[in-house]
Coordinates of C-alpha atoms in Angstrom, one line a residue:
Chain A
M294 CA 26.3 -17.3 40.7
S295 CA 24.2 -14.9 42.7
T296 CA 21.7 -17.3 44.2
N297 CA 23.8 -20.0 45.6
N298 CA 23.1 -21.6 49.0
M299 CA 25.8 -19.8 50.7
S300 CA 24.9 -16.2 50.0
D301 CA 21.6 -14.6 49.4
P302 CA 22.1 -11.4 47.5
R303 CA 18.8 -9.9 49.1
R304 CA 19.3 -7.4 51.6
P305 CA 16.1 -6.3 53.6
N306 CA 17.8 -3.6 55.4
K307 CA 18.7 -1.9 52.1
V308 CA 15.3 -1.5 50.6
L309 CA 14.6 1.8 48.9
R310 CA 11.1 3.1 48.1
Y311 CA 10.3 3.8 44.7
K312 CA 10.4 7.4 43.6
P313 CA 8.6 8.4 40.4
P314 CA 11.1 10.4 38.2
P315 CA 10.9 14.1 38.7
S316 CA 8.2 15.9 36.5
E317 CA 10.9 18.4 35.2
C318 CA 12.5 15.8 32.9
N319 CA 9.4 14.1 32.1
P320 CA 7.9 16.5 29.5
A321 CA 11.1 16.3 27.5
L322 CA 11.1 12.5 27.5
D323 CA 7.4 11.9 27.3
D324 CA 5.6 11.7 24.1
P325 CA 3.7 15.0 23.3
T326 CA 1.3 13.3 21.3
P327 CA -1.7 13.5 23.6
D328 CA -1.2 17.3 24.4
Y329 CA -0.9 18.0 20.6
M330 CA -4.0 15.9 19.8
D331 CA -5.9 17.6 22.7
L332 CA -5.2 21.0 21.3
L333 CA -6.0 20.2 17.6
G334 CA -9.2 18.6 18.8
M335 CA -10.2 21.7 20.6
I336 CA -9.3 23.9 17.6
F337 CA -11.2 21.7 15.1
S338 CA -14.3 21.7 17.4
M339 CA -14.2 25.4 17.7
C340 CA -13.8 25.6 13.8
G341 CA -16.7 23.3 13.4
L342 CA -19.0 25.3 15.8
M343 CA -18.2 28.8 14.5
L344 CA -17.9 28.0 10.8
K345 CA -20.6 25.3 10.8
L346 CA -18.2 22.8 9.0
K347 CA -19.3 19.2 9.6
W348 CA -16.0 17.6 8.7
C349 CA -14.1 19.8 11.2
A350 CA -16.3 18.4 14.0
W351 CA -15.7 14.9 12.8
V352 CA -12.0 15.4 12.7
A353 CA -12.2 16.8 16.4
V354 CA -14.1 13.6 17.4
Y355 CA -11.1 11.6 16.0
C356 CA -8.4 13.9 17.6
S357 CA -10.0 13.6 21.1
F358 CA -10.1 9.7 20.5
I359 CA -6.4 9.7 19.5
S360 CA -5.5 11.9 22.6
C361 CA -7.5 9.6 24.9
A362 CA -5.8 6.5 23.6
N363 CA -2.2 7.9 24.0
S364 CA -2.8 9.6 27.3
R365 CA -0.7 8.9 30.5
S366 CA -2.6 7.4 33.4
S367 CA -1.3 10.0 35.6
E368 CA -3.0 12.7 33.6
D369 CA -6.1 14.2 34.7
T370 CA -9.2 12.5 33.2
K371 CA -11.0 15.9 33.4
Q372 CA -9.0 17.3 30.6
M373 CA -9.5 14.3 28.4
M374 CA -13.2 14.2 29.1
S375 CA -13.7 17.9 28.5
S376 CA -12.2 17.7 25.0
F377 CA -14.0 14.7 24.2
M378 CA -17.4 16.3 25.2
L379 CA -16.6 19.4 23.4
S380 CA -15.9 17.5 20.0
I381 CA -19.2 15.5 20.4
S382 CA -21.3 18.6 21.0
A383 CA -19.6 20.2 17.9
V384 CA -20.7 17.3 15.9
V385 CA -24.2 17.4 17.4
M386 CA -24.6 21.2 16.9
S387 CA -23.5 20.9 13.4
Y388 CA -26.2 18.5 12.6
L389 CA -28.9 20.2 14.6
Q390 CA -28.3 23.5 12.7
N391 CA -28.2 21.6 9.2
S392 CA -29.3 18.1 9.0
Q393 CA -28.2 17.6 5.4
P394 CA -25.5 15.1 4.8
M395 CA -21.8 16.0 5.0
T396 CA -20.1 17.4 1.9
P397 CA -16.4 16.5 1.7
P398 CA -14.2 19.5 2.1
W399 CA -12.4 18.9 -1.3
Chain B
M71 CA -57.8 -15.8 -64.7
K72 CA -59.3 -15.8 -61.5
V73 CA -56.3 -14.1 -60.1
L74 CA -56.6 -11.5 -62.8
H75 CA -60.3 -10.9 -62.0
T76 CA -59.6 -10.4 -58.2
F77 CA -56.8 -8.0 -59.1
C78 CA -59.1 -5.9 -61.3
I79 CA -61.7 -5.8 -58.7
V80 CA -59.1 -4.6 -56.1
L81 CA -58.1 -2.0 -58.4
L82 CA -61.6 -0.8 -59.2
V83 CA -62.3 -0.6 -55.3
F84 CA -59.3 1.4 -54.7
G85 CA -60.1 3.8 -57.6
S86 CA -63.6 4.3 -56.3
V87 CA -62.5 5.1 -52.9
S88 CA -60.0 7.8 -54.2
E89 CA -62.8 9.1 -56.5
A90 CA -64.9 9.4 -53.5
K91 CA -62.3 11.5 -51.9
F92 CA -62.0 13.6 -54.9
D93 CA -65.8 13.7 -54.8
D94 CA -65.5 14.9 -51.4
F95 CA -63.1 17.6 -52.5
E96 CA -65.3 18.1 -55.4
D97 CA -68.2 18.8 -53.0
E98 CA -65.8 21.2 -51.3
E99 CA -65.6 23.0 -54.5
D100 CA -69.1 23.4 -54.5
I101 CA -69.0 24.5 -50.9
V102 CA -66.3 27.0 -52.0
E103 CA -69.0 28.9 -54.0
Y104 CA -70.6 29.3 -50.5
D105 CA -68.0 31.1 -48.6
D106 CA -70.1 32.9 -46.2
N107 CA -71.9 29.7 -45.2
D108 CA -68.5 28.0 -44.6
F109 CA -67.2 30.8 -42.6
A110 CA -70.5 31.0 -40.8
E111 CA -70.2 27.3 -40.2
F112 CA -66.8 27.7 -38.7
E113 CA -67.7 30.8 -36.9
D114 CA -70.3 29.0 -35.0
V115 CA -67.9 26.3 -34.4
M116 CA -65.2 28.7 -33.1
E117 CA -67.6 30.5 -30.9
D118 CA -68.6 27.4 -29.4
S119 CA -65.0 26.3 -28.8
V120 CA -64.4 29.7 -27.2
T121 CA -66.9 29.1 -24.6
E122 CA -65.8 25.6 -24.0
S123 CA -62.8 24.7 -21.7
P124 CA -59.4 24.4 -23.2
Q125 CA -60.0 21.3 -25.1
R126 CA -61.6 22.1 -28.5
V127 CA -63.1 19.9 -30.9
I128 CA -62.5 20.7 -34.6
T129 CA -64.4 18.9 -37.4
T130 CA -63.5 19.1 -41.0
E131 CA -66.0 20.2 -43.4
D132 CA -67.1 16.9 -44.5
D133 CA -69.0 15.7 -41.4
E134 CA -70.6 13.0 -43.7
D135 CA -67.5 11.1 -44.5
E136 CA -64.8 12.0 -42.1
T137 CA -64.5 13.6 -38.9
T138 CA -61.2 14.4 -37.4
V139 CA -61.3 15.3 -33.8
E140 CA -58.3 17.0 -32.3
L141 CA -57.8 18.7 -28.9
E142 CA -56.2 21.9 -28.9
G143 CA -55.0 24.4 -26.4
P144 CA -57.2 27.6 -26.1
D145 CA -56.9 30.2 -28.8
E146 CA -54.0 28.5 -30.3
N147 CA -54.8 27.8 -33.8
Q148 CA -57.9 29.7 -34.1
E149 CA -56.6 31.8 -37.0
G150 CA -54.6 29.0 -38.3
D151 CA -57.9 27.0 -38.5
F152 CA -59.3 29.6 -40.7
E153 CA -56.3 29.7 -42.6
D154 CA -56.6 26.0 -43.1
V155 CA -60.1 26.4 -44.1
D156 CA -59.2 28.8 -46.7
T157 CA -56.3 26.8 -48.0
Q158 CA -58.6 23.7 -48.0
E159 CA -61.1 25.5 -50.2
G160 CA -58.2 26.5 -52.5
D161 CA -56.4 23.2 -52.9
T162 CA -58.8 20.3 -53.0
E163 CA -58.5 18.3 -56.1
S164 CA -54.7 17.5 -56.3
E165 CA -54.0 15.6 -53.1
P166 CA -56.0 13.5 -50.8
Y167 CA -54.3 15.3 -47.8
D168 CA -53.7 18.8 -48.2
D169 CA -50.4 19.9 -46.5
E170 CA -51.8 23.3 -45.9
E171 CA -54.9 21.9 -44.2
F172 CA -52.6 20.9 -41.3
E173 CA -50.6 24.1 -41.4
G174 CA -51.8 25.4 -38.1
Y175 CA -51.5 22.0 -36.7
E176 CA -47.9 21.5 -37.8
D177 CA -46.4 22.8 -34.5
K178 CA -48.8 20.6 -32.4
P179 CA -48.0 17.2 -34.2
D180 CA -44.3 18.3 -34.5
T181 CA -44.1 19.1 -30.9
S182 CA -45.6 16.1 -29.7
S183 CA -43.7 14.0 -32.0
S184 CA -40.6 16.0 -31.0
K185 CA -41.3 15.1 -27.5
N186 CA -41.4 11.6 -28.4
K187 CA -38.1 11.9 -30.3
D188 CA -36.2 13.6 -27.6
P189 CA -34.7 11.3 -25.0
I190 CA -36.1 12.1 -21.6
T191 CA -33.5 13.1 -19.2
I192 CA -33.9 12.3 -15.7
V193 CA -32.2 14.8 -13.5
D194 CA -30.8 13.4 -10.2
V195 CA -32.4 14.9 -7.1
P196 CA -29.5 16.7 -5.4
A197 CA -28.2 14.8 -2.4
H198 CA -29.2 17.5 0.1
L199 CA -32.7 17.3 -0.9
Q200 CA -32.9 13.5 -0.7
N201 CA -34.0 11.9 2.5
S202 CA -32.3 8.6 2.1
W203 CA -29.9 6.8 4.4
E204 CA -27.7 6.5 1.4
S205 CA -26.9 10.1 1.1
Y206 CA -25.3 10.1 4.5
Y207 CA -22.5 7.7 3.4
L208 CA -19.7 10.0 4.8
E209 CA -21.3 10.0 8.2
I210 CA -21.5 6.2 8.1
L211 CA -18.0 6.1 7.1
M212 CA -17.0 8.3 9.8
V213 CA -18.8 6.2 12.4
T214 CA -17.3 2.9 11.1
G215 CA -13.8 4.5 11.3
L216 CA -14.5 5.4 15.0
L217 CA -16.0 1.9 15.7
A218 CA -12.8 0.5 14.1
Y219 CA -10.5 2.7 16.3
I220 CA -12.4 1.6 19.5
M221 CA -12.0 -2.0 18.6
N222 CA -8.4 -1.6 17.8
Y223 CA -7.9 0.3 21.2
I224 CA -9.4 -2.6 23.1
I225 CA -7.6 -5.2 21.2
G226 CA -4.2 -3.5 21.5
K227 CA -4.7 -2.6 25.1
N228 CA -5.4 -6.3 25.9
K229 CA -2.5 -7.6 24.0
N230 CA 0.0 -5.2 25.7
S231 CA -1.4 -6.2 29.0
R232 CA -1.1 -10.0 28.1
L233 CA 2.6 -9.4 27.1
A234 CA 3.4 -7.4 30.3
Q235 CA 1.9 -10.2 32.3
A236 CA 3.7 -12.9 30.5
W237 CA 7.2 -11.0 31.1
F238 CA 6.5 -10.7 34.6
N239 CA 5.5 -14.3 35.1
T240 CA 8.6 -15.4 33.4
H241 CA 10.9 -13.2 35.4
R242 CA 9.2 -13.2 38.8
E243 CA 11.2 -16.1 40.2
L244 CA 14.6 -14.7 39.2
L245 CA 13.7 -11.3 40.5
E246 CA 12.3 -12.5 43.8
S247 CA 15.5 -14.5 44.4
N248 CA 17.5 -11.4 44.0
F249 CA 15.6 -8.6 45.4
T250 CA 13.5 -8.1 48.6
L251 CA 11.3 -5.8 47.2
V252 CA 9.9 -6.7 43.9
G253 CA 7.2 -4.1 42.7
D254 CA 6.5 -0.8 44.5
D255 CA 4.3 2.1 43.4
G256 CA 5.6 4.3 46.2
T257 CA 2.3 5.0 47.6
N258 CA 2.0 2.5 50.4
K259 CA 3.1 3.4 53.8
E260 CA 5.1 0.2 54.4
A261 CA 7.8 -1.1 52.0
S262 CA 6.1 -4.4 50.9
S263 CA 6.1 -6.0 47.5
T264 CA 3.1 -5.3 45.6
G265 CA 4.1 -8.3 43.3
K266 CA 2.7 -6.5 40.2
L267 CA 3.7 -4.2 37.4
N268 CA 2.7 -0.4 37.7
Q269 CA 0.9 0.6 34.7
E270 CA 2.0 3.9 33.5
N271 CA 0.2 3.9 30.3
E272 CA -1.6 1.6 28.0
H273 CA 1.8 0.7 26.5
I274 CA 4.3 1.5 29.4
Y275 CA 4.7 -0.9 32.4
N276 CA 7.1 -0.2 35.3
L277 CA 8.6 -2.4 37.9
W278 CA 10.7 -1.3 40.8
C279 CA 13.0 -3.8 42.7
S280 CA 15.0 -3.0 45.5
G281 CA 16.9 -4.7 48.6
R282 CA 20.0 -6.2 47.0
V283 CA 23.8 -6.1 47.6
C284 CA 25.7 -3.6 45.4
C285 CA 22.8 -1.6 44.1
E286 CA 20.2 0.8 45.5
G287 CA 17.4 -0.5 43.3
M288 CA 16.5 -1.5 39.8
L289 CA 13.8 0.1 37.7
I290 CA 12.5 -2.0 34.8
Q291 CA 10.3 -0.3 32.2
L292 CA 8.5 -2.5 29.7
R293 CA 8.0 0.1 26.6
F294 CA 5.7 -1.7 24.4
L295 CA 4.4 -0.5 21.1
K296 CA 1.2 1.6 21.1
R297 CA -0.9 -1.1 19.8
Q298 CA -3.9 0.8 21.2
D299 CA -3.5 3.6 18.8
L300 CA -4.8 2.8 15.2
L301 CA -2.7 5.6 13.7
N302 CA 0.5 4.1 15.2
V303 CA -0.4 0.6 14.0
L304 CA -0.9 2.0 10.6
A305 CA 2.5 3.8 10.9
R306 CA 4.3 0.7 12.0
M307 CA 3.0 -1.2 8.8
M308 CA 5.3 1.0 7.0
R309 CA 8.3 0.9 9.4
P310 CA 8.5 -2.2 11.8
V311 CA 9.5 -1.4 15.4
S312 CA 10.2 -3.7 18.2
D313 CA 8.9 -3.6 21.8
Q314 CA 11.7 -2.7 24.2
V315 CA 12.6 -3.5 27.8
Q316 CA 14.7 -0.8 29.6
I317 CA 16.5 -1.6 32.7
K318 CA 18.2 1.1 34.8
V319 CA 20.3 -0.2 37.8
T320 CA 21.3 2.4 40.4
M321 CA 24.3 1.4 42.0
N322 CA 25.7 2.3 45.4
D323 CA 28.6 4.9 45.3
E324 CA 31.1 2.5 46.9
D325 CA 30.2 -0.6 44.7
M326 CA 31.1 0.9 41.4
D327 CA 34.5 2.5 40.2
T328 CA 34.7 5.4 38.0
Y329 CA 34.3 4.8 34.3
V330 CA 32.1 5.3 31.4
F331 CA 31.5 2.5 29.1
A332 CA 28.9 1.4 26.4
V333 CA 28.4 -1.4 24.0
G334 CA 25.5 -1.9 21.5
T335 CA 24.3 -1.7 17.9
R336 CA 26.3 1.1 16.0
K337 CA 23.1 3.1 15.2
A338 CA 22.1 3.1 19.1
L339 CA 25.6 4.0 20.1
V340 CA 25.8 7.0 17.7
R341 CA 22.5 8.4 19.0
L342 CA 23.3 7.7 22.6
Q343 CA 26.7 9.6 22.1
K344 CA 24.8 12.6 20.7
E345 CA 22.1 12.7 23.3
M346 CA 23.6 11.5 26.6
Q347 CA 25.6 14.1 28.5
D348 CA 28.3 11.6 29.9
L349 CA 28.9 9.8 26.8
S350 CA 29.4 12.9 25.0
E351 CA 31.9 14.2 27.4
F352 CA 33.9 11.2 28.4
C353 CA 33.7 9.1 25.2
S354 CA 34.4 11.5 22.4
D355 CA 35.8 8.9 19.9
K356 CA 33.6 7.1 17.3
P357 CA 32.2 3.9 18.3
K358 CA 34.8 1.1 17.7
S359 CA 34.2 -2.5 16.4
G360 CA 34.2 -5.3 19.0
A361 CA 35.7 -7.9 16.7
K362 CA 38.9 -7.8 18.7
Y363 CA 37.0 -9.3 21.8
G364 CA 35.0 -11.7 19.6
L365 CA 31.9 -9.7 19.4
P366 CA 29.9 -9.8 16.2
D367 CA 29.9 -7.2 13.6
S368 CA 26.6 -5.7 14.7
L369 CA 27.8 -4.5 17.9
A370 CA 30.3 -1.7 18.7
I371 CA 31.9 -0.2 21.7
L372 CA 32.2 3.3 23.2
S373 CA 34.7 3.5 26.1
E374 CA 36.6 6.2 28.2
M375 CA 39.8 4.2 28.1
G376 CA 40.8 0.8 26.7
E377 CA 41.4 -0.6 30.3
V378 CA 37.8 -0.5 30.9
T379 CA 36.9 -2.2 27.7
D380 CA 39.5 -5.0 28.6
G381 CA 38.1 -5.3 31.9
M382 CA 34.5 -5.5 31.1
M383 CA 34.8 -7.8 28.1
D384 CA 35.5 -10.9 30.0
T385 CA 34.4 -14.4 28.6
K386 CA 31.1 -14.5 30.1
M387 CA 30.1 -11.1 29.1
V388 CA 31.2 -11.8 25.5
H389 CA 29.4 -15.0 25.6
F390 CA 26.2 -13.3 26.7
L391 CA 26.8 -10.4 24.0
T392 CA 27.5 -12.9 21.2
H393 CA 24.6 -15.2 21.9
Y394 CA 21.9 -12.4 22.2
A395 CA 23.2 -9.9 19.9
D396 CA 19.9 -9.7 18.1
K397 CA 18.2 -8.7 21.3
I398 CA 20.6 -6.3 22.7
E399 CA 20.1 -2.5 21.7
S400 CA 22.5 -1.0 24.1
V401 CA 24.4 -1.5 27.5
H402 CA 25.7 1.5 29.1
F403 CA 27.7 1.5 32.4
S404 CA 28.6 4.9 33.8
D405 CA 29.4 6.7 37.1
Q406 CA 28.5 10.1 35.6
F407 CA 25.2 9.4 34.5
S408 CA 22.9 12.3 34.5
G409 CA 20.5 11.6 31.8
P410 CA 20.1 13.2 28.4
K411 CA 21.6 16.6 27.6
I412 CA 19.2 19.3 28.8
M413 CA 18.7 22.1 26.4
Q414 CA 18.1 25.2 28.4
E415 CA 17.1 28.5 27.0
E416 CA 20.0 30.5 28.8
G417 CA 22.4 28.3 26.8
Q418 CA 24.2 26.4 29.6
P419 CA 22.9 25.3 33.0
L420 CA 24.6 27.3 35.8
K421 CA 25.7 24.0 37.7
L422 CA 26.7 20.7 36.7
P423 CA 23.8 18.2 36.8
D424 CA 23.7 15.5 39.6
T425 CA 25.3 12.2 38.7
K426 CA 24.6 8.7 39.7
R427 CA 26.4 5.6 39.2
T428 CA 24.1 3.6 36.9
L429 CA 23.9 0.6 34.6
L430 CA 21.5 1.0 31.8
F431 CA 20.3 -1.7 29.7
T432 CA 18.0 -1.8 26.5
F433 CA 16.8 -4.9 25.0
N434 CA 14.6 -5.6 22.0
V435 CA 11.8 -8.1 22.4
P436 CA 12.1 -10.5 19.5
G437 CA 9.3 -10.4 17.0
S438 CA 9.7 -6.9 15.5
G439 CA 6.2 -5.9 16.5
N440 CA 4.5 -9.3 16.1
T441 CA 5.3 -10.5 19.6
Y442 CA 3.5 -13.2 21.3
P443 CA 3.6 -13.8 25.2
K444 CA 6.0 -16.9 24.7
D445 CA 8.5 -14.6 23.3
M446 CA 9.1 -13.3 26.7
E447 CA 10.8 -16.3 27.8
A448 CA 13.6 -15.3 25.4
L449 CA 14.4 -12.4 27.6
L450 CA 15.1 -14.4 30.6
P451 CA 18.9 -15.0 29.8
L452 CA 19.2 -11.2 29.4
M453 CA 18.1 -10.6 32.9
N454 CA 20.8 -13.1 34.0
M455 CA 23.2 -10.9 32.1
V456 CA 21.9 -7.8 34.1
I457 CA 22.5 -9.6 37.3
Y458 CA 25.9 -10.7 36.3
S459 CA 26.7 -7.3 35.2
I460 CA 25.8 -6.0 38.7
D461 CA 28.1 -8.2 40.4
K462 CA 30.8 -7.5 37.9
A463 CA 30.6 -3.8 38.3
K464 CA 31.3 -4.4 41.9
K465 CA 34.2 -6.3 41.5
F466 CA 35.8 -4.6 38.7
R467 CA 38.3 -2.0 39.9
L468 CA 40.7 0.2 37.8
N469 CA 44.3 -0.1 38.4
R470 CA 46.2 3.1 39.6
E471 CA 46.9 4.3 36.1
G472 CA 43.4 3.8 35.0
K473 CA 42.2 5.6 38.1
Q474 CA 44.4 8.6 37.6
K475 CA 43.3 8.9 34.0
A476 CA 39.8 8.8 35.1
D477 CA 40.2 11.4 37.7
K478 CA 42.0 13.7 35.2
N479 CA 39.1 13.4 32.9
R480 CA 36.6 14.1 35.4
A481 CA 38.5 17.2 36.5
R482 CA 39.0 18.3 32.9
V483 CA 35.1 18.1 32.4
E484 CA 34.3 20.2 35.3
E485 CA 36.9 22.7 34.5
N486 CA 35.5 23.1 30.8
F487 CA 32.2 23.4 32.3
L488 CA 33.0 26.2 34.8
K489 CA 34.9 28.0 32.1
L490 CA 32.0 27.9 30.0
T491 CA 29.7 29.1 32.7
H492 CA 32.1 31.5 34.3
V493 CA 30.9 34.5 32.2
Q494 CA 27.3 33.4 32.7
R495 CA 28.0 33.3 36.3
Q496 CA 29.6 36.5 36.6
E497 CA 26.7 37.9 34.8
A498 CA 24.2 36.5 36.9
A499 CA 26.1 38.0 40.1
Q500 CA 26.3 41.3 38.5
S501 CA 22.6 41.4 37.8
R502 CA 21.8 40.3 41.3
R503 CA 24.0 43.1 42.7
E504 CA 22.3 45.6 40.4
E505 CA 18.9 44.4 41.6
K506 CA 19.9 44.9 45.2
K507 CA 21.0 48.6 44.6
R508 CA 17.9 49.3 42.7
A509 CA 15.6 48.0 45.4
E510 CA 17.5 50.0 47.9
K511 CA 17.4 53.2 45.9
E512 CA 13.6 52.6 45.3
R513 CA 13.1 52.3 49.2
I514 CA 14.9 55.6 49.6
M515 CA 12.8 57.3 47.1
N516 CA 9.6 55.9 48.4
E517 CA 10.4 57.1 51.9
E518 CA 8.3 60.1 52.7
D519 CA 10.0 61.5 55.6
P520 CA 12.8 63.5 54.2
E521 CA 15.1 63.2 57.3
K522 CA 14.8 59.4 57.0
Q523 CA 15.7 59.6 53.3
R524 CA 18.7 61.5 54.1
R525 CA 19.9 59.2 56.7
L526 CA 19.3 56.1 54.3
E527 CA 21.1 57.8 51.5
E528 CA 24.1 58.4 53.8
A529 CA 24.1 54.9 55.0
A530 CA 24.1 53.5 51.5
L531 CA 27.1 55.8 50.5
R532 CA 28.9 54.6 53.7
R533 CA 28.4 51.0 52.6
E534 CA 29.7 51.8 49.2
Q535 CA 32.7 53.4 50.5
K536 CA 33.6 50.5 52.8
K537 CA 33.2 48.1 49.9
L538 CA 35.6 50.1 47.8
E539 CA 38.1 50.2 50.6
K540 CA 37.9 46.4 51.1
K541 CA 38.5 46.0 47.5
Q542 CA 41.6 48.2 47.3
M543 CA 42.9 46.3 50.5
K544 CA 42.7 43.0 48.6
M545 CA 44.3 44.2 45.6
K546 CA 47.2 45.5 47.7
Q547 CA 47.5 42.1 49.4
I548 CA 47.6 40.3 46.0
K549 CA 50.2 42.7 44.9
V550 CA 52.2 42.0 48.0
K551 CA 51.9 38.3 47.7
A552 CA 52.9 38.3 44.1
M553 CA 56.0 40.0 45.0

C-alpha cells in the first residue's frame, strides 16, 4: 500500500526536526506527583528536625525516594538530591539527639 | 505378740520424749522462780547482740537440750524477745511449742513464707532502656521497606526499558520504510536518525519520525505503567491499568480536509468530548454506536457530520477496527486540534488557540499491566492502520455540501468565541487606555519645571479634544451612511 516498488513514501526533503512540546502545556498534562512528594518530603524533614520526631524523618526519606522515582529526566537533579539529603540528615540528626528506638506515632 | 511388744516400746519412747520436754518446761518453771537470773541471762545476750552486726543469735533457755538459732535484723524483735521470754515462763506445761514464744517472730516467718507464697513478678525493662537490636524493630522495618522500594525501582525500570526496546525492534522496519528520519531528540545539529527512543522518564519513551508524504511528522509516545514506583504497583493491584501507545501525526495543511471525527471506546470518547477543545465544539452530540458500519458494540463514533463517518468507515478501516477493537482506546482525526481545553484564570482566553491538522491514536498494550516483550508484536498491525489512515486522510475530500457545512461550523465557533470574549476584549482595551492616561498624568505631575508642566497639560488637552472630534465625525458618517 504505502511501500510498493513504484512509490516510496519517504521524502528526505520534507524532514522536520523534533521540537519538544512547549513548557506551558506541560505542567497541566504532566504528573504532579514528583513535585508534591518533594514538598511533602521537605515538610516532613523539617518537622522531624524541629519536633524531634523520628517517624517524620523516616516518612521524609520515603517521600524523597518516591519523588526521585517519579521525576522527569529533564528535571534538575539538584532539586532531587537536595530533598534527599535533607531527609537523610533529618533521620541522622534525630538519632544523634536521641538514640533510643523509634516509637510509633499511634 | 512380738508386734505388740514393739508397739509398746515405741509408745514408751515417745512418751518419754514428751515427758522430757515437759521436764524441760518444768525446769523452766524452776527457772521462773529465778526471774532476775533469767533476765540477767537475756540481758547479757541482748547486750552482746547489740554490739554485734545486724545478725543476731538467740538461744532459747534450754541450752542443754535445744538451741534454736535465728538470724534477725537489728533491734527488730528485742522487746518481742523479752515478751517471748515472759510468755515462755508463763505457759510452759501445756504445749510443746508455745505459740507465744514465737510471737515476736511471727512477722519474720510470716514474711519469709509470704515471700515464698507471693508470685515473683518480673517487670519488663522498658524498651528505651534496653540495648538489644530487637528493640529497634521499627527501624529495621523502615530500612527493609526502603530496600524493597529500591529493588522494585530497579526491576520496574528494567522491565519498562525492555518493553520499549521490544516495541522499537518490532516496529523499526515499518517505520524506516515509511519515514526518512526515525528518531530525533532535537539537539543534534544535523537532521540524522538517531535510531533510538528518547527516554523522557522511567516510564515514558518518545520517538519522532519525519520525512514522508502527507504529513509533517509523527510523534510516538510509549506511556508505560509506573513499574518503578512501588506505591503505583500496589495501587495497580486494586485497579488494573494498561500500558498505552499514543501516536500523534501532524498533517500538512493541504493534505487534509476540514472535519472532526473520533472513534473509540464509549468511556474514552465521553472523556475526550469533555476534555478536548475541538470535540466539545464541533461534535456536540453524544457518541453514537457504530453497529451500522459493522463495528463491535464496544466502539462508538463522534462525528461532525454523517458524511465524514460514511467516508471514514470504509471496508479496510472497519476491518482494522473490528479485529483490533480490544487494543484500540481512541482514534481522533481533526483539522481544528488544539489540545485539551485550557482553563485560564481570567475566564476565557483572549484569542483562539492555534490549531493543527492532526491524527491522534491511542492504543492499549495487551496484557492489562502484565505485559511481556513479545506482546509488542501484537501492536504492529495497528501501526499499519496508522499508515493507512495517513494516506486515507489525504485522499478523503468532502463534497461541496459537506465543505459548506464545515465552513459554517467553523465560522459559527469563531463567532461564538468572539462574542464571549468581546466584553473582555473591550475591558482590556479600556484598561490599557486608562493606564496610558495615568502614566501621562504622572509624568506631568513629576515634571518639576512649572512651565514644562503647563505645556504638557495643554498638549494632553489638545490631544483629547482631537479624539473627541474624530469620534463625532465618525458618528456623523455612520448616520449619513445609514440614511
